[in-house]
Amino acid sequence: MVDKEIKVEIDKLKLRYRDLGGSIDDLLEAISRGSTGTSEKMLGAELHKARLELASIARRLQGLQNDDD
C-alpha cells in the first residue's frame, strides 16, 4: 500500500516538475522579448520563486525514489 502511495506522489511531483519547467520557459521567453524595468523585476521575482519550487520538487522526488529503493 505504501509503495502505491509513494508511486502516486512521485507521479504527481513529476507532472508538477514538467509543468513548472514549462512555466519557467514561458517566463524566460517573456523576459527575452524585452520589457520595462518594472515588469522585468516582477518576472525575475516569479522566475526565482519558480526555480525554488522546482528545486524543492526535485529534492522531494529524490527522497521518495530513495525510499522506494
mmCIF file of N, CA and C in Angstrom:
data_model
loop_
_atom_site.group_PDB
_atom_site.id
_atom_site.type_symbol
_atom_site.label_atom_id
_atom_site.label_comp_id
_atom_site.label_asym_id
_atom_site.label_seq_id
_atom_site.Cartn_x
_atom_site.Cartn_y
_atom_site.Cartn_z
ATOM 1 N N MET A 1 0.820 -1.195 0.000
ATOM 2 C CA MET A 1 0.000 0.000 0.000
ATOM 3 C C MET A 1 0.869 1.266 0.000
ATOM 4 N N VAL A 2 1.907 1.265 0.828
ATOM 5 C CA VAL A 2 2.791 2.416 0.877
ATOM 6 C C VAL A 2 3.480 2.617 -0.466
ATOM 7 N N ASP A 3 3.891 1.526 -1.096
ATOM 8 C CA ASP A 3 4.555 1.636 -2.391
ATOM 9 C C ASP A 3 3.653 2.315 -3.415
ATOM 10 N N LYS A 4 2.367 1.975 -3.397
ATOM 11 C CA LYS A 4 1.427 2.588 -4.335
ATOM 12 C C LYS A 4 1.263 4.078 -4.024
ATOM 13 N N GLU A 5 1.189 4.418 -2.741
ATOM 14 C CA GLU A 5 1.073 5.827 -2.349
ATOM 15 C C GLU A 5 2.303 6.614 -2.762
ATOM 16 N N ILE A 6 3.474 6.021 -2.587
ATOM 17 C CA ILE A 6 4.710 6.688 -2.993
ATOM 18 C C ILE A 6 4.727 6.878 -4.501
ATOM 19 N N LYS A 7 4.311 5.871 -5.250
ATOM 20 C CA LYS A 7 4.288 5.986 -6.712
ATOM 21 C C LYS A 7 3.342 7.101 -7.153
ATOM 22 N N VAL A 8 2.172 7.191 -6.523
ATOM 23 C CA VAL A 8 1.214 8.249 -6.852
ATOM 24 C C VAL A 8 1.830 9.611 -6.573
ATOM 25 N N GLU A 9 2.488 9.750 -5.429
ATOM 26 C CA GLU A 9 3.131 11.016 -5.075
ATOM 27 C C GLU A 9 4.250 11.358 -6.042
ATOM 28 N N ILE A 10 5.058 10.369 -6.411
ATOM 29 C CA ILE A 10 6.126 10.596 -7.379
ATOM 30 C C ILE A 10 5.547 11.039 -8.722
ATOM 31 N N ASP A 11 4.488 10.396 -9.170
ATOM 32 C CA ASP A 11 3.860 10.776 -10.442
ATOM 33 C C ASP A 11 3.342 12.213 -10.392
ATOM 34 N N LYS A 12 2.722 12.602 -9.269
ATOM 35 C CA LYS A 12 2.218 13.976 -9.121
ATOM 36 C C LYS A 12 3.369 14.977 -9.167
ATOM 37 N N LEU A 13 4.458 14.657 -8.464
ATOM 38 C CA LEU A 13 5.599 15.560 -8.434
ATOM 39 C C LEU A 13 6.263 15.668 -9.805
ATOM 40 N N LYS A 14 6.359 14.556 -10.515
ATOM 41 C CA LYS A 14 6.945 14.592 -11.862
ATOM 42 C C LYS A 14 6.112 15.470 -12.789
ATOM 43 N N LEU A 15 4.802 15.363 -12.696
ATOM 44 C CA LEU A 15 3.926 16.195 -13.520
ATOM 45 C C LEU A 15 4.101 17.666 -13.163
ATOM 46 N N ARG A 16 4.143 17.963 -11.863
ATOM 47 C CA ARG A 16 4.339 19.343 -11.412
ATOM 48 C C ARG A 16 5.695 19.863 -11.873
ATOM 49 N N TYR A 17 6.709 19.008 -11.831
ATOM 50 C CA TYR A 17 8.061 19.366 -12.265
ATOM 51 C C TYR A 17 8.049 19.778 -13.744
ATOM 52 N N ARG A 18 7.367 18.960 -14.567
ATOM 53 C CA ARG A 18 7.272 19.281 -16.004
ATOM 54 C C ARG A 18 6.491 20.567 -16.232
ATOM 55 N N ASP A 19 5.371 20.725 -15.531
ATOM 56 C CA ASP A 19 4.559 21.934 -15.680
ATOM 57 C C ASP A 19 5.338 23.181 -15.282
ATOM 58 N N LEU A 20 6.054 23.077 -14.175
ATOM 59 C CA LEU A 20 6.825 24.211 -13.696
ATOM 60 C C LEU A 20 7.956 24.541 -14.656
ATOM 61 N N GLY A 21 8.564 23.513 -15.223
ATOM 62 C CA GLY A 21 9.612 23.748 -16.219
ATOM 63 C C GLY A 21 9.066 24.524 -17.412
ATOM 64 N N GLY A 22 7.851 24.197 -17.833
ATOM 65 C CA GLY A 22 7.214 24.939 -18.922
ATOM 66 C C GLY A 22 6.950 26.381 -18.534
ATOM 67 N N SER A 23 6.552 26.596 -17.288
ATOM 68 C CA SER A 23 6.312 27.958 -16.813
ATOM 69 C C SER A 23 7.598 28.771 -16.799
ATOM 70 N N ILE A 24 8.685 28.132 -16.398
ATOM 71 C CA ILE A 24 9.976 28.821 -16.394
ATOM 72 C C ILE A 24 10.365 29.193 -17.820
ATOM 73 N N ASP A 25 10.167 28.287 -18.757
ATOM 74 C CA ASP A 25 10.464 28.592 -20.162
ATOM 75 C C ASP A 25 9.638 29.777 -20.648
ATOM 76 N N ASP A 26 8.354 29.799 -20.282
ATOM 77 C CA ASP A 26 7.481 30.913 -20.673
ATOM 78 C C ASP A 26 7.960 32.232 -20.078
ATOM 79 N N LEU A 27 8.377 32.208 -18.817
ATOM 80 C CA LEU A 27 8.889 33.425 -18.183
ATOM 81 C C LEU A 27 10.151 33.917 -18.873
ATOM 82 N N LEU A 28 11.053 32.997 -19.182
ATOM 83 C CA LEU A 28 12.283 33.388 -19.866
ATOM 84 C C LEU A 28 11.991 33.980 -21.241
ATOM 85 N N GLU A 29 11.025 33.390 -21.915
ATOM 86 C CA GLU A 29 10.641 33.907 -23.236
ATOM 87 C C GLU A 29 10.082 35.316 -23.118
ATOM 88 N N ALA A 30 9.239 35.549 -22.112
ATOM 89 C CA ALA A 30 8.658 36.873 -21.901
ATOM 90 C C ALA A 30 9.744 37.890 -21.579
ATOM 91 N N ILE A 31 10.702 37.502 -20.765
ATOM 92 C CA ILE A 31 11.799 38.407 -20.418
ATOM 93 C C ILE A 31 12.635 38.716 -21.657
ATOM 94 N N SER A 32 12.885 37.707 -22.489
ATOM 95 C CA SER A 32 13.740 37.908 -23.656
ATOM 96 C C SER A 32 13.096 38.797 -24.720
ATOM 97 N N ARG A 33 11.764 38.881 -24.720
ATOM 98 C CA ARG A 33 11.069 39.728 -25.693
ATOM 99 C C ARG A 33 11.243 41.202 -25.385
ATOM 100 N N GLY A 34 11.823 41.484 -24.251
ATOM 101 C CA GLY A 34 12.032 42.870 -23.871
ATOM 102 C C GLY A 34 10.834 43.385 -23.102
ATOM 103 N N SER A 35 11.123 44.071 -22.041
ATOM 104 C CA SER A 35 10.051 44.573 -21.204
ATOM 105 C C SER A 35 10.543 45.781 -20.436
ATOM 106 N N THR A 36 9.633 46.420 -19.771
ATOM 107 C CA THR A 36 10.012 47.571 -18.951
ATOM 108 C C THR A 36 10.744 47.069 -17.720
ATOM 109 N N GLY A 37 11.427 47.968 -17.057
ATOM 110 C CA GLY A 37 12.169 47.600 -15.861
ATOM 111 C C GLY A 37 11.278 47.023 -14.780
ATOM 112 N N THR A 38 10.095 47.580 -14.615
ATOM 113 C CA THR A 38 9.174 47.103 -13.578
ATOM 114 C C THR A 38 8.707 45.691 -13.867
ATOM 115 N N SER A 39 8.264 45.443 -15.100
ATOM 116 C CA SER A 39 7.784 44.096 -15.415
ATOM 117 C C SER A 39 8.933 43.100 -15.422
ATOM 118 N N GLU A 40 10.129 43.561 -15.791
ATOM 119 C CA GLU A 40 11.281 42.671 -15.766
ATOM 120 C C GLU A 40 11.599 42.254 -14.327
ATOM 121 N N LYS A 41 11.501 43.190 -13.383
ATOM 122 C CA LYS A 41 11.719 42.863 -11.971
ATOM 123 C C LYS A 41 10.675 41.860 -11.488
ATOM 124 N N MET A 42 9.415 42.080 -11.890
ATOM 125 C CA MET A 42 8.344 41.182 -11.476
ATOM 126 C C MET A 42 8.568 39.786 -12.062
ATOM 127 N N LEU A 43 8.897 39.720 -13.339
ATOM 128 C CA LEU A 43 9.151 38.435 -13.973
ATOM 129 C C LEU A 43 10.363 37.754 -13.352
ATOM 130 N N GLY A 44 11.373 38.529 -13.025
ATOM 131 C CA GLY A 44 12.559 37.969 -12.392
ATOM 132 C C GLY A 44 12.234 37.366 -11.029
ATOM 133 N N ALA A 45 11.379 38.050 -10.270
ATOM 134 C CA ALA A 45 10.970 37.532 -8.961
ATOM 135 C C ALA A 45 10.176 36.242 -9.119
ATOM 136 N N GLU A 46 9.276 36.206 -10.098
ATOM 137 C CA GLU A 46 8.490 34.998 -10.349
ATOM 138 C C GLU A 46 9.386 33.842 -10.792
ATOM 139 N N LEU A 47 10.370 34.160 -11.608
ATOM 140 C CA LEU A 47 11.309 33.142 -12.068
ATOM 141 C C LEU A 47 12.086 32.571 -10.885
ATOM 142 N N HIS A 48 12.497 33.433 -9.974
ATOM 143 C CA HIS A 48 13.223 32.979 -8.784
ATOM 144 C C HIS A 48 12.354 32.044 -7.947
ATOM 145 N N LYS A 49 11.080 32.420 -7.728
ATOM 146 C CA LYS A 49 10.171 31.564 -6.959
ATOM 147 C C LYS A 49 9.964 30.227 -7.654
ATOM 148 N N ALA A 50 9.820 30.260 -8.965
ATOM 149 C CA ALA A 50 9.607 29.024 -9.718
ATOM 150 C C ALA A 50 10.828 28.107 -9.613
ATOM 151 N N ARG A 51 12.002 28.686 -9.666
ATOM 152 C CA ARG A 51 13.226 27.880 -9.544
ATOM 153 C C ARG A 51 13.334 27.250 -8.162
ATOM 154 N N LEU A 52 12.967 28.009 -7.123
ATOM 155 C CA LEU A 52 12.987 27.455 -5.766
ATOM 156 C C LEU A 52 12.006 26.294 -5.629
ATOM 157 N N GLU A 53 10.817 26.471 -6.198
ATOM 158 C CA GLU A 53 9.827 25.395 -6.133
ATOM 159 C C GLU A 53 10.307 24.178 -6.909
ATOM 160 N N LEU A 54 10.908 24.410 -8.056
ATOM 161 C CA LEU A 54 11.434 23.315 -8.868
ATOM 162 C C LEU A 54 12.512 22.537 -8.103
ATOM 163 N N ALA A 55 13.387 23.245 -7.422
ATOM 164 C CA ALA A 55 14.421 22.591 -6.626
ATOM 165 C C ALA A 55 13.807 21.786 -5.484
ATOM 166 N N SER A 56 12.768 22.339 -4.869
ATOM 167 C CA SER A 56 12.076 21.634 -3.779
ATOM 168 C C SER A 56 11.440 20.342 -4.289
ATOM 169 N N ILE A 57 10.804 20.423 -5.433
ATOM 170 C CA ILE A 57 10.175 19.238 -6.024
ATOM 171 C C ILE A 57 11.230 18.192 -6.353
ATOM 172 N N ALA A 58 12.351 18.630 -6.902
ATOM 173 C CA ALA A 58 13.420 17.695 -7.252
ATOM 174 C C ALA A 58 13.934 16.979 -5.999
ATOM 175 N N ARG A 59 14.099 17.728 -4.894
ATOM 176 C CA ARG A 59 14.555 17.094 -3.652
ATOM 177 C C ARG A 59 13.527 16.086 -3.140
ATOM 178 N N ARG A 60 12.245 16.440 -3.206
ATOM 179 C CA ARG A 60 11.193 15.522 -2.758
ATOM 180 C C ARG A 60 11.165 14.272 -3.613
ATOM 181 N N LEU A 61 11.314 14.439 -4.922
ATOM 182 C CA LEU A 61 11.346 13.279 -5.822
ATOM 183 C C LEU A 61 12.517 12.364 -5.485
ATOM 184 N N GLN A 62 13.674 12.949 -5.263
ATOM 185 C CA GLN A 62 14.840 12.136 -4.918
ATOM 186 C C GLN A 62 14.600 11.388 -3.614
ATOM 187 N N GLY A 63 14.039 12.062 -2.625
ATOM 188 C CA GLY A 63 13.760 11.419 -1.352
ATOM 189 C C GLY A 63 12.768 10.284 -1.491
ATOM 190 N N LEU A 64 11.715 10.501 -2.258
ATOM 191 C CA LEU A 64 10.718 9.456 -2.454
ATOM 192 C C LEU A 64 11.295 8.272 -3.230
ATOM 193 N N GLN A 65 12.096 8.567 -4.233
ATOM 194 C CA GLN A 65 12.678 7.489 -5.017
ATOM 195 C C GLN A 65 13.684 6.702 -4.195
ATOM 196 N N ASN A 66 14.416 7.373 -3.318
ATOM 197 C CA ASN A 66 15.361 6.672 -2.440
ATOM 198 C C ASN A 66 14.615 5.803 -1.451
ATOM 199 N N ASP A 67 13.464 6.275 -0.947
ATOM 200 C CA ASP A 67 12.638 5.486 -0.032
ATOM 201 C C ASP A 67 12.088 4.254 -0.721
ATOM 202 N N ASP A 68 11.842 4.359 -2.031
ATOM 203 C CA ASP A 68 11.247 3.279 -2.800
ATOM 204 C C ASP A 68 12.254 2.173 -3.103
ATOM 205 N N ASP A 69 13.571 2.503 -3.052
ATOM 206 C CA ASP A 69 14.620 1.514 -3.382
ATOM 207 C C ASP A 69 14.744 0.439 -2.356
#
